[in-house]
Amino acid sequence: MIAILFTSLYMIRSNRRLFAQLAALSEQRSELAQKLIATQESTLRHISRELHDEFGQILTAVGAMLTRAGNHAPEGSALRAELREVCEITQSTLDKVRSLSQALHPVMLEETGLESTLDWYLPVVERQAGVHVFYEKSGESFPVDGNAAIHVYRVVQEALNNLTRHSGAKESWVRLRFLPQALEVEVEDHGRGFDAQAARQGIGLVAMRERAELLGGTVEFLRPEQAADGKSENGRGTLVRLRVPRKKLEA
Ligand SMILES: Nc1ncnc2c1ncn2[C@@H]1O[C@H](COP(=O)(O)OP(=O)(O)OP(=O)(O)O)[C@@H](O)[C@H]1O
Ligand SMILES: [Mg+2]
């Protein structure tokens, strides 16, 4: 009896120690992931600003100089035509630099806010990925701090990336809900669907969870029929739902 008692006590203690170690490791992993996310965001923001400000200004100046030089060249001359061509190339390079800068880190998030950034971003996805987006907004909108907004934006971005890469669906539903106490964003498709517990995890799902945690919120990967207003036929597809408490979003 005494031997059994001692063995049990020993096992309980060593289990407790193991659990404590596991909890500490998990916390360290989460801390590391969140630091990585923060570093990545600040690097992207820096590159995006440099591209927009430095290269944007240089290309604008070059464009203006070329236009002026073109105006000095004789009307109808080959030089004038060539200068106009170079000017057009400069303009299209400028457009590319600007859109790359926006793609890396939308300056809009700080300037005009999350809602208008999504208003701009969703049509871009439609155009680039060829997926139709039904965009629904509800509730009375409230301002979201730029540092928090970037995480919400990245979750939507990754959910839509996954949707275009993995779901096979050609339609998607994005819902932005301003609730009294929270912000809720959903990205839904009626495509292939997957099991978030069993799926081979890339960086995408992990980063979405970490970002939700950074915001004190949650992210869920559901089957559309599990959602309150499930509209998916046969319950196929994926519903990504991010929910963040409002107090974490205010500046
Ligand atoms: N909307 C979706 N429809 C179907 N399968 C999905 C969807 N979203 C995710 N998946 C599945 O979950 C897996 C993990 O997604 P995750 O974003 O973590 O990785 P990934 O997209 O493969 O790579 P990356 O690290 O570039 O994001 C995917 O490989 C895919 O099989
Ligand atoms: Mg992914």
Coordinates of N, CA and C in Angstrom, one line a residue, residues 6-26:
F6 N 3.4 5.9 -2.5 CA 4.5 6.7 -2.9 C 4.7 6.8 -4.4
T7 N 4.4 5.7 -5.1 CA 4.5 5.7 -6.6 C 3.5 6.7 -7.1
S8 N 2.3 6.7 -6.6 CA 1.2 7.6 -7.1 C 1.6 9.0 -6.8
L9 N 2.1 9.3 -5.6 CA 2.5 10.7 -5.3 C 3.6 11.1 -6.2
Y10 N 4.6 10.2 -6.5 CA 5.7 10.6 -7.3 C 5.2 10.9 -8.7
M11 N 4.3 10.0 -9.2 CA 3.7 10.3 -10.6 C 3.0 11.6 -10.7
I12 N 2.2 11.9 -9.7 CA 1.4 13.1 -9.7 C 2.4 14.3 -9.8
R13 N 3.5 14.2 -8.9 CA 4.4 15.3 -8.9 C 5.1 15.5 -10.2
S14 N 5.6 14.3 -10.8 CA 6.3 14.5 -12.0 C 5.4 14.9 -13.2
N15 N 4.1 14.5 -13.1 CA 3.2 15.0 -14.1 C 3.0 16.5 -14.1
R16 N 2.9 16.9 -12.8 CA 2.7 18.4 -12.6 C 3.9 19.1 -13.2
R17 N 5.1 18.6 -12.9 CA 6.3 19.2 -13.4 C 6.3 19.3 -14.9
L18 N 5.9 18.1 -15.5 CA 5.9 18.1 -17.0 C 4.9 19.1 -17.5
F19 N 3.7 19.2 -16.9 CA 2.7 20.1 -17.4 C 3.2 21.6 -17.3
A20 N 3.9 21.8 -16.2 CA 4.4 23.2 -16.0 C 5.5 23.5 -17.1
Q21 N 6.3 22.5 -17.3 CA 7.3 22.7 -18.4 C 6.7 22.9 -19.7
L22 N 5.6 22.2 -20.0 CA 4.9 22.3 -21.3 C 4.3 23.6 -21.4
A23 N 3.7 24.1 -20.3 CA 3.0 25.4 -20.3 C 4.1 26.5 -20.6
A24 N 5.2 26.4 -19.9 CA 6.3 27.4 -20.1 C 6.8 27.4 -21.5
L25 N 7.0 26.2 -22.1 CA 7.4 26.1 -23.5 C 6.4 26.7 -24.4
S26 N 5.2 26.4 -24.2 CA 4.1 26.9 -25.1 C 4.1 28.4 -25.0

